[in-house]
Structures are given as structure tokens and as C-alpha cells.
Short mmCIF file of C-alpha atoms in Angstrom, two decimals:
data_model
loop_
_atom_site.label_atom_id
_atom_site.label_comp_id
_atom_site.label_asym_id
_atom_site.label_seq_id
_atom_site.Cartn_x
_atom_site.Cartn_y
_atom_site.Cartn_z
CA UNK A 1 0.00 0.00 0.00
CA UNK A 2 1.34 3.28 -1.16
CA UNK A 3 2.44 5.67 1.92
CA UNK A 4 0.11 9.07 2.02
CA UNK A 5 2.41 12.21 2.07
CA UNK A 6 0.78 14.81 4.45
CA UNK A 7 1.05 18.54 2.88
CA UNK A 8 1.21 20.89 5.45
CA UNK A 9 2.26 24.91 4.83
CA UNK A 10 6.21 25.31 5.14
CA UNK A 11 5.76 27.77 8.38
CA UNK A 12 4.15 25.09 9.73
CA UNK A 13 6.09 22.94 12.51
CA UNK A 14 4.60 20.49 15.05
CA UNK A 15 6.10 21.24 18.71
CA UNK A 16 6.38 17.76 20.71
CA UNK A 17 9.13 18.65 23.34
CA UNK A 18 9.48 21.36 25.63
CA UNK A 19 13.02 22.29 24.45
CA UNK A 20 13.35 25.86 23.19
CA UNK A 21 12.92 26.57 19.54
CA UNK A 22 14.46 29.66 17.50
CA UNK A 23 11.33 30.97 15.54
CA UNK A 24 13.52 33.69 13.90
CA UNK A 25 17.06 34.90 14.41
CA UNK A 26 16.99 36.52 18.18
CA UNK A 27 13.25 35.21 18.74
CA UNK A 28 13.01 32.21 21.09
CA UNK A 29 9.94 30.38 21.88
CA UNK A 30 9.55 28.14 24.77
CA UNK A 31 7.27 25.57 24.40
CA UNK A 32 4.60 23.57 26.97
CA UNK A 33 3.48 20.89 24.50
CA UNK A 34 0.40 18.53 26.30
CA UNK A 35 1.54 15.73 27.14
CA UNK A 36 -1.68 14.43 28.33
CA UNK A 37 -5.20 15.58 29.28
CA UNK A 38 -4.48 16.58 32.53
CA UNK A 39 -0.63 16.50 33.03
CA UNK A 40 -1.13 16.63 37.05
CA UNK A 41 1.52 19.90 37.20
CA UNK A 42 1.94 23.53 35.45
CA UNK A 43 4.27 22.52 32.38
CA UNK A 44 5.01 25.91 32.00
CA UNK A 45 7.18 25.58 34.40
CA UNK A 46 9.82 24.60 31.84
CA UNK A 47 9.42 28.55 29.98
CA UNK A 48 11.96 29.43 32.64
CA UNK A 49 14.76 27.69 30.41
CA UNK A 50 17.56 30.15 29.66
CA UNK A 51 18.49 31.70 26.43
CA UNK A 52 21.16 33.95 24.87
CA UNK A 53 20.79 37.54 26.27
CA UNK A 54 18.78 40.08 24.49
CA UNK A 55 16.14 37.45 22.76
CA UNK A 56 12.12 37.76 23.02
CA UNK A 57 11.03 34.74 24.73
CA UNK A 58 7.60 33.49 24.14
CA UNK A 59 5.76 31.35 25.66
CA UNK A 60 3.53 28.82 24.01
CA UNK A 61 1.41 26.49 26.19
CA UNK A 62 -2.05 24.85 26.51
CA UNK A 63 -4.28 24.95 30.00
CA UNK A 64 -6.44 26.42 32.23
CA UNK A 65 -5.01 29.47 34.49
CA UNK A 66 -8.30 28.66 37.07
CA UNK A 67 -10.18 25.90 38.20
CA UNK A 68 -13.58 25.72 38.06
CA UNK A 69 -14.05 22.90 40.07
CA UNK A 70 -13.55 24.91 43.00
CA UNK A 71 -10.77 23.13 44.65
CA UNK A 72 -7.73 25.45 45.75
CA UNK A 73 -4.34 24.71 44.42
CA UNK A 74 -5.76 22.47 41.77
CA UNK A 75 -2.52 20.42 39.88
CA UNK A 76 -2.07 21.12 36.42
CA UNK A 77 -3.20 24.85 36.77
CA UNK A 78 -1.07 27.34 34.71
CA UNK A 79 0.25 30.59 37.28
CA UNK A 80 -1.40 33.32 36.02
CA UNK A 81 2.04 35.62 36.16
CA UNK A 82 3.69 32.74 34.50
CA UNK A 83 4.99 35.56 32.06
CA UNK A 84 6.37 37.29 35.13
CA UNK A 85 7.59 34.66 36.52
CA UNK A 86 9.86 33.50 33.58
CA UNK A 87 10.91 36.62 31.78
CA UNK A 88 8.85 36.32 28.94
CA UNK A 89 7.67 38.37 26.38
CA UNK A 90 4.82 36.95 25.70
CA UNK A 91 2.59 34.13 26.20
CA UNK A 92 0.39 32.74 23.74
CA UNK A 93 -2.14 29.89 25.73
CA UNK A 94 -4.83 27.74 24.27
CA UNK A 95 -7.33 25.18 25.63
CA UNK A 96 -9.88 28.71 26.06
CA UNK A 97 -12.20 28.53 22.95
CA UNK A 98 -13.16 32.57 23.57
CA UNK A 99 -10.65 35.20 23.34
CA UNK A 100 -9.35 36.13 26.91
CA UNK A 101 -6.67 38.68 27.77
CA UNK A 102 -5.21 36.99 31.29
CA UNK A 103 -2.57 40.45 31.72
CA UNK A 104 -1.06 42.79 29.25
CA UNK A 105 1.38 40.38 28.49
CA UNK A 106 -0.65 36.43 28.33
CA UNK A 107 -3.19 36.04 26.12
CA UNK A 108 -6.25 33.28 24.98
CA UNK A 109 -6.36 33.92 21.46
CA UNK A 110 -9.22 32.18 20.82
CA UNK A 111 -10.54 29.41 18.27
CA UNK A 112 -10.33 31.43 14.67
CA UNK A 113 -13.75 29.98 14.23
CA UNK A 114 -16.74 29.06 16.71
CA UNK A 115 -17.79 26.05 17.85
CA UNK A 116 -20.87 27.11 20.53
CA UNK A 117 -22.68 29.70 22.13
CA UNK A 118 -20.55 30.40 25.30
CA UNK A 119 -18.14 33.00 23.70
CA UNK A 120 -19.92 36.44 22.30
CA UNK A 121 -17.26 37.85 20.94
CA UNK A 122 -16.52 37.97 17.03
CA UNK A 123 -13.33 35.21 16.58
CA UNK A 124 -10.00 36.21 15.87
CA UNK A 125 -6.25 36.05 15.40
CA UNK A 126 -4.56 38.33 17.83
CA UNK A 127 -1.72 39.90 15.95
CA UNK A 128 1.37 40.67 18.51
CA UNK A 129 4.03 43.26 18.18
CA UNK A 130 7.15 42.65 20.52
CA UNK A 131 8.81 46.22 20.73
CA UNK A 132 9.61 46.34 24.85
CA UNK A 133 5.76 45.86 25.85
CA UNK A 134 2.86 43.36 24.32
CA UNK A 135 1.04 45.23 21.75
CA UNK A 136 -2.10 42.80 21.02
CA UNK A 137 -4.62 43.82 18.43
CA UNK A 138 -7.70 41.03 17.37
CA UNK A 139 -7.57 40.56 13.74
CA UNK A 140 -11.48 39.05 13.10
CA UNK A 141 -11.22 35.61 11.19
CA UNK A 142 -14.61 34.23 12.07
CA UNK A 143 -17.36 33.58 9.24
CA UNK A 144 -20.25 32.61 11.41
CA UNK A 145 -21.18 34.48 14.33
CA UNK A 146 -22.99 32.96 17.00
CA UNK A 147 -25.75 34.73 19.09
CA UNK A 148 -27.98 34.00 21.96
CA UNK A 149 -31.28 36.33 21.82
CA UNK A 150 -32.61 36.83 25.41
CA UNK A 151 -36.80 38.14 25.60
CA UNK A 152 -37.79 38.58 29.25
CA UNK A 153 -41.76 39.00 28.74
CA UNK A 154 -44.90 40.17 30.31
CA UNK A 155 -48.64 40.33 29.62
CA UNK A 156 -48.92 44.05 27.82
CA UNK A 157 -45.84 43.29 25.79
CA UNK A 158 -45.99 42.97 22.24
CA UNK A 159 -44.13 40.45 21.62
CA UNK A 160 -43.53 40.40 17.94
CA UNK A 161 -41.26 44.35 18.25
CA UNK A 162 -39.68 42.74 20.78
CA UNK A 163 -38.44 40.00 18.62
CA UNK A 164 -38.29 41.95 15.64
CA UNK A 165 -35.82 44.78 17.95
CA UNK A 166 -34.07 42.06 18.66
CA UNK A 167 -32.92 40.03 15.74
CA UNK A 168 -30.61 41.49 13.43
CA UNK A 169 -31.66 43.04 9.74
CA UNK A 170 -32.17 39.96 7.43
CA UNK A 171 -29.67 41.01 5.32
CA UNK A 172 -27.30 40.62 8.10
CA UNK A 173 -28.65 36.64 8.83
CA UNK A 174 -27.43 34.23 6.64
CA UNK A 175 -24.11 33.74 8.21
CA UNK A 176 -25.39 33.78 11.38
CA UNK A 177 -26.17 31.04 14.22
CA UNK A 178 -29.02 31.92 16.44
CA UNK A 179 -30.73 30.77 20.26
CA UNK A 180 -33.79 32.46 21.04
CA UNK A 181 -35.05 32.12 24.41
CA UNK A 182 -37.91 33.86 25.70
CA UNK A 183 -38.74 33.64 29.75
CA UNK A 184 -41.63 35.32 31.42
CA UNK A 185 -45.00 35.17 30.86
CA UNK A 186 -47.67 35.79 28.05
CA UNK A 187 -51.55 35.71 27.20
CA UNK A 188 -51.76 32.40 25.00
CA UNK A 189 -52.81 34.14 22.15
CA UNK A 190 -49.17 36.24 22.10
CA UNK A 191 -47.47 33.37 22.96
CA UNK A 192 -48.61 31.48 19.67
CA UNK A 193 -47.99 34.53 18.07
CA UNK A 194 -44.21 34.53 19.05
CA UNK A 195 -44.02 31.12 18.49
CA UNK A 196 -45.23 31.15 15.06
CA UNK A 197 -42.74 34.46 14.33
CA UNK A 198 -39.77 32.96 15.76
CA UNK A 199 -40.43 29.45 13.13
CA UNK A 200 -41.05 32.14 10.16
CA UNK A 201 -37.83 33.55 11.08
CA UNK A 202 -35.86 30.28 11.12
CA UNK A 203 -35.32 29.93 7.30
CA UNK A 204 -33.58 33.47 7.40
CA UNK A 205 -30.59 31.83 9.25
CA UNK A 206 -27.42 29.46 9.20
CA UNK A 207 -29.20 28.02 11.81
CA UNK A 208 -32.13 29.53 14.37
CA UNK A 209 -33.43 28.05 17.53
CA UNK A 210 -36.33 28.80 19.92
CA UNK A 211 -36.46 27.61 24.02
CA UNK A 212 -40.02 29.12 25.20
CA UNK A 213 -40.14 26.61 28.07
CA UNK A 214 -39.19 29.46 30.53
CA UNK A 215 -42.73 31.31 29.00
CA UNK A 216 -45.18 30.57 31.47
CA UNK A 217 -48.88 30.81 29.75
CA UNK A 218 -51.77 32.65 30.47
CA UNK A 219 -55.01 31.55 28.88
CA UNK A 220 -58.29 33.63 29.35
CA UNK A 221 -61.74 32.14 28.63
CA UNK A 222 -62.13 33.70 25.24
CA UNK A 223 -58.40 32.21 24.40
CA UNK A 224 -59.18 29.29 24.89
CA UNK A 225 -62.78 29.97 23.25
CA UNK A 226 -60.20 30.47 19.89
CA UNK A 227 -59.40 26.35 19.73
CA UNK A 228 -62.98 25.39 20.68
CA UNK A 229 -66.28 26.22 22.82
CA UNK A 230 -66.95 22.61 23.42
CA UNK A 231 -66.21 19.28 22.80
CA UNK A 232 -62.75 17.17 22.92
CA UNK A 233 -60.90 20.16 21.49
CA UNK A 234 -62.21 22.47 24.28
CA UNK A 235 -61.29 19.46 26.62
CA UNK A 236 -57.86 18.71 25.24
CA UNK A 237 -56.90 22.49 25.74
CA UNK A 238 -58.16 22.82 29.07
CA UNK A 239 -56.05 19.30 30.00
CA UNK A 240 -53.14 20.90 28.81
CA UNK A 241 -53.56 24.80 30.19
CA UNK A 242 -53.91 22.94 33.49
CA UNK A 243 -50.30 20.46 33.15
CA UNK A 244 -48.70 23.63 32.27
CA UNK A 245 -50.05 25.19 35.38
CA UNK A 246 -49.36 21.82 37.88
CA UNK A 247 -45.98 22.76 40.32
CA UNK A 248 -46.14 19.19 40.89
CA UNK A 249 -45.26 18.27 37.60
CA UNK A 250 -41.24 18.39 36.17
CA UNK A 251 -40.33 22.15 34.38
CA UNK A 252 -39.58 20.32 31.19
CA UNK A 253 -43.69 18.70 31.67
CA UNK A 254 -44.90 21.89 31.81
CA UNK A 255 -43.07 23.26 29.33
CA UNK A 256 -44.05 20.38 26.88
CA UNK A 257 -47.71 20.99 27.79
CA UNK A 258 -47.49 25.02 27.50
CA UNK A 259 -46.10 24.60 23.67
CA UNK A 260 -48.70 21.77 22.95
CA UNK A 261 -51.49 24.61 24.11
CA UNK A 262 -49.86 27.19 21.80
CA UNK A 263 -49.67 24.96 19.04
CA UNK A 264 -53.18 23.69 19.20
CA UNK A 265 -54.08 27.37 19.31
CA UNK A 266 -52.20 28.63 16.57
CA UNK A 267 -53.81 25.22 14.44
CA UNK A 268 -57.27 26.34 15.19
CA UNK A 269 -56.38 30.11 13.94
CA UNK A 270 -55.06 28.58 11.03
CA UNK A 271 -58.26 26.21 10.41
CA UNK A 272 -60.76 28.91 11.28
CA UNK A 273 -59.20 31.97 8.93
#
């Protein structure tokens, strides 16, 4: 079987040890390659490694500088003033997927593209000038932006300026990956309304979500008079209104029954126009 050559740019170089490497005549970088999950100890210890006098040293390394588990002096946990600590110049960490400046000098730059909904801002490449001090400026890479729409509502709202304030134009949507969720509470009739406006929305996007299991649902006689006046429609909606309404059922029950209600609404507006 013939061997597969890997192309790979020429600038590219794949860093497996944590001996220094000379990037560029008088340019050093020390290196923290993984050398598993979780190593059990800060690697970057080894960016205190000397080099000739008058070099920029910069560190590269991959890790958390906190721990979120909540347990002090966590292993493995890079020292924030690691850059301090070992004379460098600069260092460049990953592991982060959002862009995080740590101190002037240590930097998350980021995933060049996102993956999720956790990190708002736009992705970059941080370009880096070395002339005495860090001089860090975010060069946007990042094709597809990803957004999380937040609608806190109340009866007296109108709930379809809300959501149309707060999407962005539609020529702005294609490239764009979107979460709506809407908590509070709303008349049913407003509810199906949003409902029905968020799914007409949906097609506008790289991709468009709606959560409206946080909106609780209120349903007045004459809303509930819109599915049916009688009979197993009437019933159906009323065995619903009240499961969305039961504390004694889960969040995600009631949330299951509240959308069933505004769906069976919106159906009977469509049947009866």
C-alpha cells in the first residue's frame, strides 16, 4: 500500500518537546506541548529555560489558568504571572475557545472559528508586536457568528417588536447562528404569536433556535374559546392549560404541555381563517 504524504504549509512545525525553539534569528519560543489531558503539574514551568541575552522569549502552552471545580491549588493549573515569573515576552495559551486577555502580556487567542454559544465575541487572530511591551490587536477571522437572543416578557408586551428589535436586519442573517429564548410570561394568544414568528424567522438563518419553556402561559376564557367552545378540542386544551399550570409536575412537563397549548391554538387560527 502506497504511503500518504501529508502537505502541510512550510511555516508550519509540530512542537512535541518542551526544548526551546528559535522561531527567527533573536526570537526564542519556549514551548509547553500537552503531554496528556491533565498533566497533574503547570508545564510551564519549563518557559523558565535560559536563552542567549537580548532574545524575546515566548511562551507557548495549553491549560487552564483557574479551576472551576472549585478546589484550591488544583494540579495542572497554569500561574497566572507565569509571564512574570519566567521573563517572557509573551505568552500565547490555548485550551480557552473565547478570546481572553489573562494580563497585558498572556493572552487566549481564541478558536479562529466558533464552535458554541458560550463566547460572544466575534473570533479572531490576535496579531502581537514585541517592541519592549505586548502590543495585542484582534484581527477578526470568524465567518459565522454565534448569538444568543434573550426576551424577558410580560402580559402588555408585544411580543412580535420585541423579537423583531431584537434580531438582526435579514440582510445581516445568513451567516449567522441563532438561540432564542424567551422567559416570562404571556396571554396564549401572544405566545402562539411569538411562536409562530420565531419558526417564520428560522429559514432566514445558518441556523435559528427557539427555548419558550421558561414562558409561562396565560389563557383567558375567550383564548381558549379560539381552539374550541366545546367538545374534545375544548377538553384537550383545558387538560393541557392545566399540566402547564401543575408545580407538581417536572419544568420540562410543563413546558411540553405550555407549547402543545400554543400549538393547538395557533392550528385552530389557522383552520378557522
Amino acid at each position: 500500500m502506497a504511503a500518504h504524504r501529508v502537505r502541510r504549509a512550510p511555516n508550519l512545525r509540530a512542537i512535541t518537546s518542551p526544548d526551546p525553539v528559535e522561531l527567527a534569528p533573536g526570537v526564542i519560543v519556549l514551548p509547553a506541548p500537552c503531554t496528556q489531558r491533565r498533566p497533574g503539574r503547570d508545564l510551564t514551568e519549563a518557559m523558565a529555560a535560559p536563552t542567549p541575552d537580548g532574545c524575546l522569549r515566548i511562551g507557548l502552552g495549553h491549560g487552564a489558568i483557574a479551576d472551576f471545580s472549585g478546589e484550591e491549588g488544583a494540579a495542572g493549573i497554569i500561574a497566572p504571572d507565569r509571564a512574570q515569573r519566567c521573563g517572557l515576552d509573551y505568552l500565547a495559551l490555548g485550551d480557552w475557545h473565547g478570546r481572553m486577555e489573562v494580563n497585558a502580556a498572556t493572552w487566549y487567542s481564541g478558536t479562529p472559528e466558533a464552535d458554541g454559544f458560550k463566547h460572544s465575541a466575534a473570533c479572531c487572530a490576535l496579531l502581537v508586536t514585541l517592541d519592549g511591551t505586548a502590543r495585542v490587536r484582534p484581527v477578526e477571522t470568524g465567518s459565522m457568528g454565534w448569538q444568543t437572543v434573550t426576551l424577558d416578557l410580560l402580559p402588555g408586551d408585544d411580543p412580535l417588536a420585541r423579537l423583531d428589535g431584537a434580531l438582526p436586519l435579514p440582510m445581516m442573517r445568513r451567516n449567522l447562528l441563532v438561540r432564542l429564548v424567551a422567559t416570562g410570561r404571556l396571554p396564549l394568544s401572544d405566545r402562539a404569536a411569538l411562536d409562530a414568528a420565531a419558526q417564520a424567522a428560522a429559514p432566514d438563518f445558518g441556523w435559528f433556535g427557539h427555548d419558550l419553556s421558561g414562558l409561562a402561559t396565560e389563557a383567558r376564557p375567550d383564548d381558549l374559546d379560539g381552539i374550541d367552545r366545546a367538545g374534545a378540542l375544548r377538553q384537550a386544551a383545558e387538560a393541557l392549560l392545566a399540566e402547564a399550570g401543575d408545580g407538581d409536575r417536572s419544568a420540562a412537563e410543563r413546558a411540553v404541555a405550555a407549547s402543545a397549548l400554543s400549538r393547538l391554538y395557533a392550528l385552530a387560527q389557522e383552520v378557522g381563517a
